[in-house]
Coordinates of C-alpha atoms in Angstrom, one line a residue:
Chain A
M14 CA -0.1 -0.1 0.3
L15 CA 2.3 2.4 1.3
Q16 CA 5.2 1.7 -1.5
A17 CA 2.4 1.9 -4.3
T18 CA 0.8 5.1 -3.2
S19 CA 4.4 6.8 -2.5
T20 CA 6.0 5.8 -6.0
P21 CA 4.5 8.4 -8.3
A22 CA 5.3 11.1 -5.8
T23 CA 8.7 10.2 -6.0
A24 CA 9.0 9.7 -9.4
A25 CA 7.6 13.2 -9.9
A26 CA 10.2 14.6 -7.6
L27 CA 12.9 13.0 -9.5
S28 CA 11.6 14.2 -13.1
G29 CA 10.8 17.7 -11.8
P30 CA 7.4 19.3 -12.3
S31 CA 5.8 18.8 -15.3
G32 CA 2.5 21.0 -15.0
P33 CA 0.2 21.3 -12.5
R34 CA -0.5 17.7 -10.5
P35 CA -3.0 17.8 -8.1
R36 CA -1.9 17.9 -4.8
S37 CA -2.6 15.3 -2.3
V38 CA -3.4 16.9 0.5
T39 CA -6.2 20.1 -0.2
A40 CA -9.1 20.9 1.8
G41 CA -11.3 19.3 -0.9
R42 CA -9.7 16.1 -0.2
I43 CA -10.1 16.4 3.5
G44 CA -13.5 17.3 3.2
L45 CA -14.0 14.3 0.6
Y46 CA -12.6 11.9 3.2
A47 CA -14.9 13.3 5.9
F48 CA -18.1 12.6 4.1
L49 CA -16.9 9.2 3.1
V50 CA -16.3 8.6 6.7
F51 CA -19.3 10.0 8.2
A52 CA -21.5 8.4 5.6
A53 CA -19.5 4.9 6.7
L54 CA -20.7 5.9 10.3
F55 CA -24.0 6.0 9.2
F56 CA -24.0 2.5 7.6
L57 CA -22.2 0.8 10.1
L58 CA -23.8 2.3 13.3
P59 CA -27.0 -0.2 13.4
M60 CA -24.8 -3.2 12.7
Y61 CA -22.3 -2.2 15.4
V62 CA -25.2 -1.3 18.0
M63 CA -26.8 -4.8 17.4
L64 CA -23.4 -6.6 17.6
V65 CA -22.4 -4.7 20.7
T66 CA -25.7 -5.5 22.1
S67 CA -26.1 -9.2 21.4
L68 CA -22.8 -9.6 23.3
K69 CA -23.9 -7.9 26.5
T70 CA -25.9 -8.8 29.6
M71 CA -29.4 -7.6 30.1
G72 CA -28.2 -5.9 33.5
E73 CA -25.7 -3.9 31.2
I74 CA -28.4 -3.1 28.6
R75 CA -30.5 -1.6 31.3
M76 CA -27.8 0.5 32.5
G77 CA -28.2 2.5 28.9
N78 CA -25.3 3.4 26.7
I79 CA -26.0 1.5 23.4
F80 CA -22.7 2.7 22.0
S81 CA -20.3 1.4 24.7
L82 CA -18.5 -2.0 24.2
P83 CA -19.7 -4.8 26.4
S84 CA -18.0 -4.9 29.8
E85 CA -17.9 -8.3 29.8
A86 CA -18.9 -10.2 26.6
T87 CA -21.1 -13.0 26.7
I88 CA -22.1 -15.3 23.8
E89 CA -25.1 -16.6 26.1
P90 CA -27.5 -14.5 24.1
W91 CA -26.6 -15.9 20.6
I92 CA -27.0 -19.3 22.0
Q93 CA -30.2 -18.4 23.5
A94 CA -31.2 -16.9 20.2
W95 CA -30.3 -20.1 18.2
N96 CA -31.7 -22.6 20.6
S97 CA -34.5 -21.0 22.8
A98 CA -35.8 -18.0 21.9
C99 CA -39.6 -18.1 22.1
T100 CA -42.3 -16.8 19.8
G101 CA -45.5 -17.2 21.9
L102 CA -45.7 -20.8 22.9
N103 CA -43.2 -21.8 20.9
C104 CA -39.3 -21.9 22.5
G105 CA -37.3 -23.8 20.0
G106 CA -35.1 -20.7 19.1
I107 CA -34.5 -19.3 15.7
K108 CA -32.9 -22.1 14.3
V109 CA -36.5 -23.3 13.5
G110 CA -36.9 -20.7 11.1
F111 CA -33.5 -21.2 9.7
W112 CA -34.0 -24.7 8.6
N113 CA -37.6 -23.5 7.2
S114 CA -35.9 -20.9 5.1
V115 CA -33.4 -23.5 4.0
R116 CA -35.9 -25.9 3.0
I117 CA -38.1 -23.1 1.1
L118 CA -34.8 -21.7 -0.3
I119 CA -33.3 -24.8 -2.0
P120 CA -36.1 -26.1 -4.2
S121 CA -37.3 -22.3 -4.8
V122 CA -34.0 -21.4 -6.4
I123 CA -33.7 -24.3 -8.4
L124 CA -37.2 -24.1 -9.7
S125 CA -37.2 -20.5 -10.4
I126 CA -33.9 -20.4 -12.3
F127 CA -34.8 -23.7 -14.4
I128 CA -38.1 -22.2 -15.5
G129 CA -36.9 -18.4 -15.9
A130 CA -33.5 -20.1 -18.1
L131 CA -35.9 -22.3 -20.1
T132 CA -38.7 -19.2 -20.9
G133 CA -35.8 -16.8 -21.6
Y134 CA -34.1 -19.2 -24.0
A135 CA -37.6 -19.9 -25.8
L136 CA -38.3 -16.2 -25.9
S137 CA -34.8 -15.2 -27.3
L138 CA -33.9 -17.8 -29.8
W139 CA -37.3 -19.5 -31.2
R140 CA -39.9 -17.9 -33.1
V141 CA -42.8 -18.1 -30.6
K142 CA -46.3 -16.3 -31.5
G143 CA -47.2 -14.0 -28.9
A144 CA -43.6 -14.2 -27.2
N145 CA -43.5 -10.5 -26.9
L146 CA -47.2 -10.3 -25.5
L147 CA -46.0 -12.9 -22.8
F148 CA -42.8 -11.1 -22.0
A149 CA -44.6 -7.6 -21.6
I150 CA -47.0 -9.1 -19.0
L151 CA -44.1 -10.9 -17.1
L152 CA -42.3 -7.6 -17.2
L153 CA -45.3 -5.7 -16.0
G154 CA -46.1 -8.5 -13.5
A155 CA -42.7 -7.8 -11.9
F156 CA -43.6 -4.2 -11.2
L157 CA -47.4 -4.8 -9.8
P158 CA -47.8 -4.8 -6.1
Y159 CA -48.3 -8.2 -4.9
Q160 CA -51.4 -7.5 -2.9
V161 CA -53.2 -7.4 -6.4
F162 CA -52.5 -11.1 -6.8
I163 CA -52.5 -12.4 -3.4
Y164 CA -56.2 -12.9 -2.2
P165 CA -57.3 -15.0 -5.5
L166 CA -53.8 -17.1 -4.9
V167 CA -55.0 -18.2 -1.6
R168 CA -58.2 -18.9 -2.8
I169 CA -56.7 -21.1 -5.9
Y170 CA -54.4 -22.7 -3.3
S171 CA -56.9 -23.5 -1.2
T172 CA -59.0 -25.1 -3.7
I173 CA -55.7 -27.5 -5.1
G174 CA -54.6 -28.2 -1.6
I175 CA -51.3 -26.3 -1.0
Y176 CA -52.2 -23.4 0.9
G177 CA -50.0 -23.2 3.9
T178 CA -47.8 -26.1 2.7
M179 CA -44.1 -26.4 1.5
T180 CA -45.1 -26.8 -1.9
G181 CA -47.4 -23.5 -1.9
I182 CA -44.6 -21.3 -0.8
V183 CA -42.2 -22.8 -3.4
V184 CA -44.6 -22.2 -6.1
T185 CA -45.1 -18.7 -5.0
H186 CA -41.4 -17.8 -5.1
T187 CA -41.3 -19.4 -8.4
I188 CA -44.0 -17.5 -9.7
F189 CA -43.0 -14.2 -8.7
G190 CA -39.5 -14.7 -9.5
L191 CA -40.1 -16.0 -13.0
P192 CA -40.3 -12.2 -14.5
L193 CA -36.9 -10.9 -13.2
M194 CA -35.4 -14.8 -14.1
T195 CA -36.8 -14.5 -17.7
L196 CA -35.5 -10.9 -18.2
L197 CA -31.8 -12.0 -17.0
F198 CA -31.9 -15.4 -19.4
R199 CA -33.7 -13.9 -22.3
N200 CA -31.1 -10.7 -22.3
Y201 CA -28.2 -13.1 -21.8
Y202 CA -28.9 -15.6 -24.7
S203 CA -29.5 -12.8 -27.1
S204 CA -26.3 -11.3 -26.4
L205 CA -24.4 -14.7 -27.4
P206 CA -23.5 -14.9 -31.0
I207 CA -26.5 -16.3 -32.9
E208 CA -24.1 -18.2 -35.4
L209 CA -23.5 -20.6 -32.2
F210 CA -27.0 -21.2 -32.4
K211 CA -27.3 -21.6 -36.3
A212 CA -24.5 -24.1 -36.2
A213 CA -26.3 -26.1 -33.3
R214 CA -29.4 -26.1 -35.6
V215 CA -27.5 -27.2 -38.4
D216 CA -26.1 -30.2 -36.8
G217 CA -29.6 -31.0 -36.4
G218 CA -30.0 -30.1 -32.6
G219 CA -33.6 -29.8 -31.2
F220 CA -34.9 -27.4 -28.9
F221 CA -34.3 -29.4 -25.6
Q222 CA -31.1 -30.8 -27.1
I223 CA -29.7 -27.3 -27.7
F224 CA -30.8 -26.2 -24.2
F225 CA -29.4 -28.9 -22.1
R226 CA -26.2 -29.5 -24.1
L227 CA -25.2 -26.1 -25.5
M228 CA -27.1 -23.3 -23.8
L229 CA -27.2 -24.4 -20.2
P230 CA -23.5 -25.1 -20.0
M231 CA -22.7 -21.8 -21.5
S232 CA -24.9 -20.1 -18.9
T233 CA -23.0 -20.1 -15.6
P234 CA -22.0 -16.5 -15.5
I235 CA -25.7 -15.5 -15.7
V236 CA -26.7 -18.3 -13.3
I237 CA -24.6 -17.1 -10.8
V238 CA -26.1 -13.9 -11.0
A239 CA -29.5 -15.6 -10.9
C240 CA -28.7 -17.4 -7.9
I241 CA -27.2 -14.3 -6.1
L242 CA -30.5 -12.4 -6.7
Q243 CA -32.6 -15.5 -5.9
V244 CA -31.1 -16.6 -2.8
T245 CA -31.1 -13.0 -1.0
G246 CA -34.5 -12.5 -2.4
I247 CA -36.1 -15.6 -1.1
W248 CA -34.3 -15.7 2.3
N249 CA -35.2 -11.9 2.8
D250 CA -39.0 -12.5 1.9
F251 CA -41.5 -11.8 4.8
L252 CA -44.8 -11.3 3.0
F253 CA -45.0 -14.4 1.0
G254 CA -43.7 -16.6 4.0
V255 CA -46.2 -15.0 6.2
I256 CA -49.2 -15.6 4.0
F257 CA -48.4 -18.9 1.9
A258 CA -45.9 -20.9 3.9
G259 CA -48.3 -22.1 6.6
R260 CA -47.5 -22.3 10.6
E261 CA -45.2 -25.6 10.3
N262 CA -42.8 -23.6 7.6
L263 CA -42.6 -20.2 8.6
P264 CA -39.2 -18.7 7.3
M265 CA -36.6 -17.2 9.6
T266 CA -37.8 -13.4 8.7
V267 CA -41.2 -14.2 10.0
Q268 CA -40.0 -16.1 13.1
L269 CA -37.7 -13.3 13.8
N270 CA -40.5 -10.7 13.7
N271 CA -42.5 -12.9 15.8
I272 CA -39.7 -13.2 18.3
V273 CA -38.8 -9.5 18.5
N274 CA -42.1 -8.1 18.4
S275 CA -44.0 -10.7 20.5
T276 CA -45.6 -8.7 23.3
Q277 CA -45.3 -11.4 25.8
G278 CA -42.7 -11.6 28.4
E279 CA -39.6 -9.4 29.1
K280 CA -37.9 -8.1 25.8
L281 CA -34.6 -9.8 25.8
Y282 CA -32.8 -7.3 23.7
N283 CA -29.5 -9.0 23.5
V284 CA -31.3 -12.3 22.5
N285 CA -33.3 -10.4 19.8
M286 CA -30.3 -8.6 18.3
A287 CA -28.7 -12.1 18.0
A288 CA -31.4 -13.4 16.4
T289 CA -31.6 -10.5 14.0
I290 CA -27.8 -10.8 13.1
L291 CA -28.2 -14.7 12.5
T292 CA -31.3 -13.9 10.2
A293 CA -28.9 -11.3 8.3
L294 CA -26.1 -13.8 8.3
V295 CA -27.1 -15.7 5.0
P296 CA -27.6 -12.6 2.5
L297 CA -24.6 -11.0 4.0
V298 CA -22.4 -14.2 3.5
V299 CA -23.7 -14.2 -0.3
Y300 CA -22.8 -10.6 -0.3
F301 CA -19.4 -10.6 1.0
I302 CA -18.4 -13.6 -1.0
S303 CA -19.6 -12.6 -4.2
G304 CA -18.8 -8.8 -4.4
R305 CA -18.9 -7.7 -7.7
W306 CA -21.4 -10.4 -8.9
F307 CA -23.5 -9.1 -6.5
V308 CA -23.3 -5.6 -7.8
R309 CA -23.7 -7.0 -11.5
G310 CA -26.5 -9.0 -10.4
I311 CA -28.8 -5.8 -9.0
A312 CA -27.7 -3.8 -12.1
A313 CA -28.7 -6.7 -14.3
G314 CA -32.0 -7.0 -12.6
A315 CA -32.4 -3.1 -12.1
V316 CA -31.6 -2.0 -15.6
K317 CA -30.8 -4.6 -18.4
G318 CA -28.8 -7.5 -18.8
Chain B
M12 CA -48.9 -22.1 -44.6
K13 CA -44.8 -22.7 -44.9
P14 CA -43.8 -23.4 -41.4
R15 CA -41.2 -20.9 -40.3
R16 CA -37.4 -22.3 -40.2
R17 CA -37.1 -21.7 -36.3
K18 CA -40.5 -22.9 -35.3
N19 CA -40.7 -25.7 -33.0
V20 CA -43.2 -27.6 -31.2
A21 CA -40.9 -27.9 -28.3
S22 CA -40.5 -24.3 -28.0
Y23 CA -44.3 -24.0 -27.4
V24 CA -44.1 -26.8 -24.8
A25 CA -41.2 -25.2 -23.1
L26 CA -43.2 -22.1 -22.6
I27 CA -46.2 -23.8 -20.9
P28 CA -45.0 -23.2 -17.1
A29 CA -44.6 -19.8 -18.3
F30 CA -47.9 -19.4 -19.8
I31 CA -49.6 -20.9 -16.8
I32 CA -48.2 -18.7 -14.5
V33 CA -49.0 -15.5 -16.6
V34 CA -52.7 -16.7 -17.4
F35 CA -53.3 -17.8 -13.9
A36 CA -51.2 -16.4 -11.4
Y37 CA -50.8 -13.1 -13.1
L38 CA -53.9 -11.9 -15.6
G39 CA -56.6 -14.4 -14.0
T40 CA -56.1 -13.1 -10.1
M41 CA -55.5 -9.7 -11.3
L42 CA -58.9 -9.5 -13.0
W43 CA -60.4 -11.5 -10.0
T44 CA -59.1 -9.2 -7.5
V45 CA -60.7 -6.2 -9.5
Q46 CA -64.0 -8.1 -10.0
I47 CA -64.2 -8.9 -6.0
S48 CA -63.6 -5.1 -5.6
F49 CA -67.2 -4.3 -7.2
T50 CA -69.0 -6.7 -5.0
D51 CA -70.3 -6.5 -1.3
S52 CA -67.6 -9.4 -0.3
R53 CA -66.8 -9.5 3.4
L54 CA -65.5 -12.7 5.2
L55 CA -65.9 -14.8 1.7
P56 CA -66.3 -13.7 -1.7
S57 CA -69.7 -12.9 -3.0
M58 CA -71.0 -12.1 -6.4
N59 CA -73.6 -9.5 -5.4
F60 CA -72.4 -6.4 -7.4
I61 CA -72.6 -3.1 -5.8
G62 CA -70.9 -1.3 -8.1
I63 CA -68.4 1.3 -6.9
R64 CA -69.5 1.5 -3.5
Q65 CA -66.2 -0.3 -1.8
Y66 CA -64.3 2.4 -3.2
E67 CA -66.4 5.2 -1.8
R68 CA -66.5 3.4 1.4
L69 CA -62.6 3.2 1.0
F70 CA -62.0 7.0 0.5
A71 CA -64.2 7.5 3.3
T72 CA -61.8 5.6 5.7
P73 CA -59.5 7.8 7.4
R74 CA -57.1 4.9 7.8
W75 CA -57.0 4.6 4.1
I76 CA -56.2 8.4 3.5
I77 CA -53.6 8.4 6.1
S78 CA -52.0 5.2 4.3
L79 CA -52.1 7.3 1.1
E80 CA -50.7 10.3 2.8
N81 CA -47.8 8.2 4.5
M82 CA -46.8 6.7 1.0
V83 CA -46.7 10.0 -0.6
I84 CA -44.7 11.1 2.4
F85 CA -42.0 8.1 2.4
G86 CA -41.8 8.2 -1.4
V87 CA -40.9 11.9 -1.9
G88 CA -38.5 11.4 1.2
L89 CA -37.2 8.1 0.2
I90 CA -36.3 9.2 -3.3
F91 CA -35.5 12.3 -2.6
V92 CA -32.5 11.4 0.1
C93 CA -31.9 8.3 -1.6
L94 CA -30.9 9.9 -5.0
I95 CA -29.2 12.8 -3.2
L96 CA -26.8 10.5 -1.0
G97 CA -26.3 7.9 -3.7
F98 CA -25.1 10.6 -6.0
L99 CA -22.6 12.1 -3.5
M100 CA -21.1 8.8 -2.5
A101 CA -21.1 7.7 -6.0
A102 CA -19.0 11.0 -7.0
A103 CA -16.9 10.9 -3.9
L104 CA -16.0 7.4 -4.5
D105 CA -15.1 8.2 -8.1
Q106 CA -12.4 10.7 -7.1
K107 CA -9.6 8.0 -6.9
I108 CA -10.3 7.4 -3.2
R109 CA -8.1 4.9 -1.3
F110 CA -10.2 1.9 0.4
E111 CA -12.7 2.8 -2.2
N112 CA -13.7 -1.1 -2.2
T113 CA -13.9 -0.9 1.6
F114 CA -16.3 2.3 1.4
R115 CA -18.4 0.6 -1.2
T116 CA -19.1 -2.7 0.5
I117 CA -19.9 -0.4 3.5
F118 CA -22.5 1.5 1.7
L119 CA -24.3 -1.2 -0.1
Y120 CA -24.3 -4.1 2.5
P121 CA -27.8 -2.9 4.0
Y122 CA -29.2 -3.7 0.7
A123 CA -28.7 -7.5 0.8
M124 CA -30.4 -7.7 4.2
S125 CA -34.1 -7.9 4.8
F126 CA -36.6 -5.3 5.5
I127 CA -37.4 -7.1 8.7
V128 CA -33.7 -6.9 9.9
T129 CA -33.4 -3.5 8.8
G130 CA -36.6 -2.4 10.7
L131 CA -35.5 -4.1 14.0
A132 CA -32.3 -2.4 14.0
W133 CA -33.5 0.9 13.5
Q134 CA -36.2 0.2 16.0
W135 CA -33.4 -0.7 18.7
I136 CA -31.3 2.6 17.8
L137 CA -34.4 4.8 17.9
N138 CA -35.9 3.3 21.0
P139 CA -36.5 6.3 23.2
T140 CA -35.8 4.7 26.7
L141 CA -32.6 2.6 25.5
G142 CA -31.2 4.2 22.1
V143 CA -30.1 7.5 20.9
Q144 CA -32.3 9.5 23.1
Q145 CA -31.1 7.8 26.3
Y146 CA -27.4 8.2 25.3
V147 CA -27.4 11.7 24.6
R148 CA -29.6 12.0 27.8
N149 CA -26.8 10.2 29.6
L150 CA -24.2 12.7 28.4
G151 CA -25.7 15.6 30.4
W152 CA -28.3 17.0 27.9
T153 CA -31.1 15.8 29.9
D154 CA -33.9 17.1 28.1
F155 CA -32.8 16.0 24.7
R156 CA -35.5 14.6 22.6
F157 CA -35.2 12.3 19.9
D158 CA -38.5 9.8 20.1
W159 CA -39.9 10.2 16.5
I160 CA -40.7 6.6 16.6
I161 CA -43.4 7.1 19.2
Q162 CA -44.6 10.5 18.1
N163 CA -47.8 10.2 15.3
D164 CA -46.6 13.0 13.2
K165 CA -42.8 12.0 13.1
A166 CA -43.0 8.0 13.0
I167 CA -43.1 8.0 9.0
Y168 CA -39.8 9.8 8.9
V169 CA -38.4 7.4 11.1
V170 CA -39.5 4.8 8.2
I171 CA -37.6 7.1 5.8
I172 CA -34.4 6.9 7.8
A173 CA -34.5 3.1 7.8
G174 CA -35.4 2.9 4.0
V175 CA -32.7 5.4 3.3
W176 CA -30.2 3.0 5.1
Q177 CA -31.4 0.2 3.2
A178 CA -31.7 1.4 -0.2
S179 CA -29.1 4.4 -0.9
G180 CA -26.4 2.0 -1.4
L181 CA -28.3 0.6 -4.4
V182 CA -28.7 4.1 -6.1
M183 CA -24.8 4.7 -5.3
A184 CA -24.0 1.3 -7.0
L185 CA -26.1 2.2 -10.2
M186 CA -24.5 5.9 -10.0
L187 CA -21.1 4.9 -10.0
A188 CA -21.4 2.7 -12.6
G189 CA -23.0 5.5 -14.6
L190 CA -20.1 7.7 -13.5
R191 CA -17.6 5.3 -14.6
G192 CA -19.0 5.2 -18.1
I193 CA -18.5 8.9 -18.7
D194 CA -15.8 9.4 -21.0
Q195 CA -12.7 10.4 -19.1
E196 CA -12.0 13.1 -22.1
L197 CA -14.6 15.1 -20.6
W198 CA -12.9 15.6 -17.5
K199 CA -9.7 16.6 -19.3
A200 CA -11.5 19.2 -21.4
S201 CA -13.2 20.8 -18.5
R202 CA -10.0 21.3 -16.6
V203 CA -8.4 22.4 -19.5
D204 CA -11.4 25.4 -19.8
G205 CA -10.6 25.7 -16.1
I206 CA -14.3 24.9 -15.4
P207 CA -15.1 24.1 -11.6
A208 CA -15.7 20.3 -11.1
W209 CA -18.9 21.3 -9.5
R210 CA -20.3 23.0 -12.4
V211 CA -19.4 20.0 -14.7
Y212 CA -21.1 17.7 -12.4
L213 CA -24.3 20.1 -12.5
N214 CA -24.4 21.0 -16.1
I215 CA -23.0 18.0 -17.6
V216 CA -22.6 14.7 -15.8
V217 CA -26.2 14.7 -14.1
P218 CA -28.2 15.3 -17.2
M219 CA -25.7 12.7 -18.8
L220 CA -26.9 10.0 -15.8
R221 CA -30.5 10.9 -16.8
P222 CA -31.0 7.0 -17.5
T223 CA -29.6 5.9 -14.5
I224 CA -31.5 8.4 -12.4
I225 CA -34.8 7.4 -14.1
T226 CA -34.0 3.5 -13.4
S227 CA -33.1 4.5 -9.7
V228 CA -36.3 6.5 -9.2
V229 CA -38.4 3.4 -10.9
L230 CA -36.9 1.0 -8.4
L231 CA -37.1 3.2 -5.4
S232 CA -40.8 3.8 -6.3
L233 CA -41.6 0.1 -6.5
A234 CA -40.3 -0.2 -3.0
V235 CA -42.3 2.6 -2.0
V236 CA -45.6 1.1 -3.1
R237 CA -44.7 -2.2 -1.7
V238 CA -43.2 -1.0 1.4
Y239 CA -44.8 -3.5 4.1
D240 CA -42.0 -5.5 6.0
L241 CA -40.1 -2.3 6.9
V242 CA -43.1 -0.9 8.6
I243 CA -44.3 -4.1 10.0
A244 CA -40.9 -4.5 11.9
L245 CA -39.9 -1.0 12.6
T246 CA -43.3 0.7 13.7
G247 CA -46.1 -2.0 13.2
G248 CA -47.9 0.8 11.5
G249 CA -48.1 2.8 14.8
P250 CA -48.4 4.5 17.2
G251 CA -51.9 3.8 16.6
I252 CA -52.4 4.1 12.8
A253 CA -49.8 6.8 12.2
S254 CA -47.4 4.9 10.0
E255 CA -50.1 3.0 8.3
V256 CA -49.0 2.0 4.3
P257 CA -51.2 1.0 1.6
A258 CA -49.8 -2.4 1.4
K259 CA -50.3 -3.1 5.2
F260 CA -53.7 -1.7 5.1
I261 CA -54.9 -4.3 2.2
L262 CA -53.1 -7.1 3.9
D263 CA -55.0 -6.2 7.5
Y264 CA -58.2 -5.9 5.9
L265 CA -57.9 -9.3 3.8
F266 CA -56.7 -11.7 6.8
G267 CA -57.2 -9.6 9.9
R268 CA -60.3 -7.8 9.4
S269 CA -62.1 -10.1 6.7
N270 CA -63.2 -7.2 4.5
I271 CA -62.4 -8.5 1.2
G272 CA -64.3 -6.1 -0.8
L273 CA -62.7 -3.0 1.0
A274 CA -59.2 -4.7 0.5
T275 CA -59.3 -5.4 -3.2
A276 CA -60.8 -2.1 -3.7
A277 CA -57.7 -0.8 -2.2
S278 CA -55.4 -3.3 -4.3
S279 CA -57.0 -1.9 -7.5
V280 CA -56.5 1.4 -6.3
L281 CA -52.4 0.5 -6.0
L282 CA -52.7 -1.5 -9.2
V283 CA -54.0 1.9 -11.0
I284 CA -51.2 4.0 -9.5
V285 CA -48.3 1.6 -10.6
L286 CA -49.9 1.0 -14.0
V287 CA -49.7 4.8 -14.6
I288 CA -46.2 5.1 -13.4
I289 CA -44.9 2.1 -14.9
T290 CA -46.3 1.6 -18.3
P291 CA -44.7 4.8 -20.0
W292 CA -41.2 3.5 -18.4
L293 CA -41.5 0.1 -19.6
Y294 CA -42.5 0.8 -23.1
Y295 CA -39.7 3.4 -23.2
E296 CA -37.3 0.8 -21.9
Y297 CA -38.3 -2.2 -23.9
F298 CA -40.8 -1.6 -26.5
R299 CA -39.9 1.5 -27.9
P300 CA -39.1 1.0 -32.1
E301 CA -36.0 -0.4 -32.4
R302 CA -34.2 3.0 -33.7
A303 CA -32.1 3.7 -30.5
K304 CA -30.0 1.0 -30.4
G305 CA -28.4 -0.4 -27.1
A306 CA -31.9 -0.8 -25.4
K307 CA -32.6 -4.4 -25.4

């Protein structure tokens, strides 16, 4: 670090001044860093407060000062949050919700990405009548408030017997993940060289053959982006979980809210904070590991592939 | 008719799942919702049509009016602050900053977390008896007040704070990508001409970022119309109904209060609002006659 930054300055000193170069320390520069540091503090503050609170005893929390470091750190709240935190009558800890979320996540991610890839492939490379219309409605669906669909969906689910089941919540995530997944894959497949596709056609490849043997193997980058979007999105979901998952399968976000905002008993702030951090952990790990891919994903999801 | 070269039965088979989803889960449910809103359904849907009476009732319900007002306040606040903060952070990061990666990571990480987590984190910090207010009082300013979260007329601003914390990183990321796309020659030219940097930003860069800004506004508006989890976790719609929002109103009347007619009328209003905002943008972005290339 040090070496890298001092090299240009040394070089300039050796070769003499050659026109105006920006000075490294100016009032503007200091202001710039001050702004960045303040902004960073604003973004870090809640995480910091949650972390120190989760390591304190309740006695210390009642003394005040949410910003102070714990005088004697304890991981007891974390153990309690994971194993024995209560939502109303059930005291199985946040781990119940965690495993529910995992069980919801895996099939939902696989199914939504697969159907999205298939749809995107059919819409981008094959002539399908009404493709534009289908795509337009899908896009519109991505933007409409979920409240418009929810009640009739509940009725449909009850009729076919999947309301309040694992199947119900997986189907829901697939339905509402489809627009974005289709958009991603459609744009990705349209950006591939068309000659590739034509060559496969000339070689006699059929629709599914080309999809499974050529397109899917080439899709790794966009599948990664899709995975990041779906994993974080489905893990962070609250609305669908609370409505469609059923009491047995409540995802972690719902269970967390029930624990923290439950009106019974004493509020164990340290346990609540530990549970909150535990819930945030999965998307945070995805974020830190995937880094630039995450940004690419949200940019692709937000703008266009 | 001669079959086209790339036409294939299999491609229709492959689209069956998408077709079913579009027809039943999107179109069907949407029409059904609108249809229910014209009936006198309460606990169960009925087929007894009563015209627009549910809509009249809806707009005579103070709680709905408060929800709409809150949505507007939240929307204007969130979009305004996120755009400014996001742009400032992006512009600052674009100045060949040390630790750029670290700053960027810090600014964006809240976006990876759920609204529930965001809401709970801020609920804790803004809690008057244990949070910031108590901290400052302990420092000696004993009559310091920062208890917006329990004040009727301020609670919605607390939602804005948490929303900004969650979403401004996204705007920063989008804007930074936009700024990096701007030709470096522009900066050289402006430096040669001796134009101050802030004028270049204001008069040239910001107009050039217009597509990014529009995208950000659309995404944030979407979050505004959908805002639900954040309010549930942060204020629960309270104190009283002071921070109620439309999405929460609808779900409460749908499941809690079993007033399906009123709830679907509210959904339909929300639907119209979104269609009015989103349709022109979608058309512009995806279905515009392919003249201006690059949009695809």
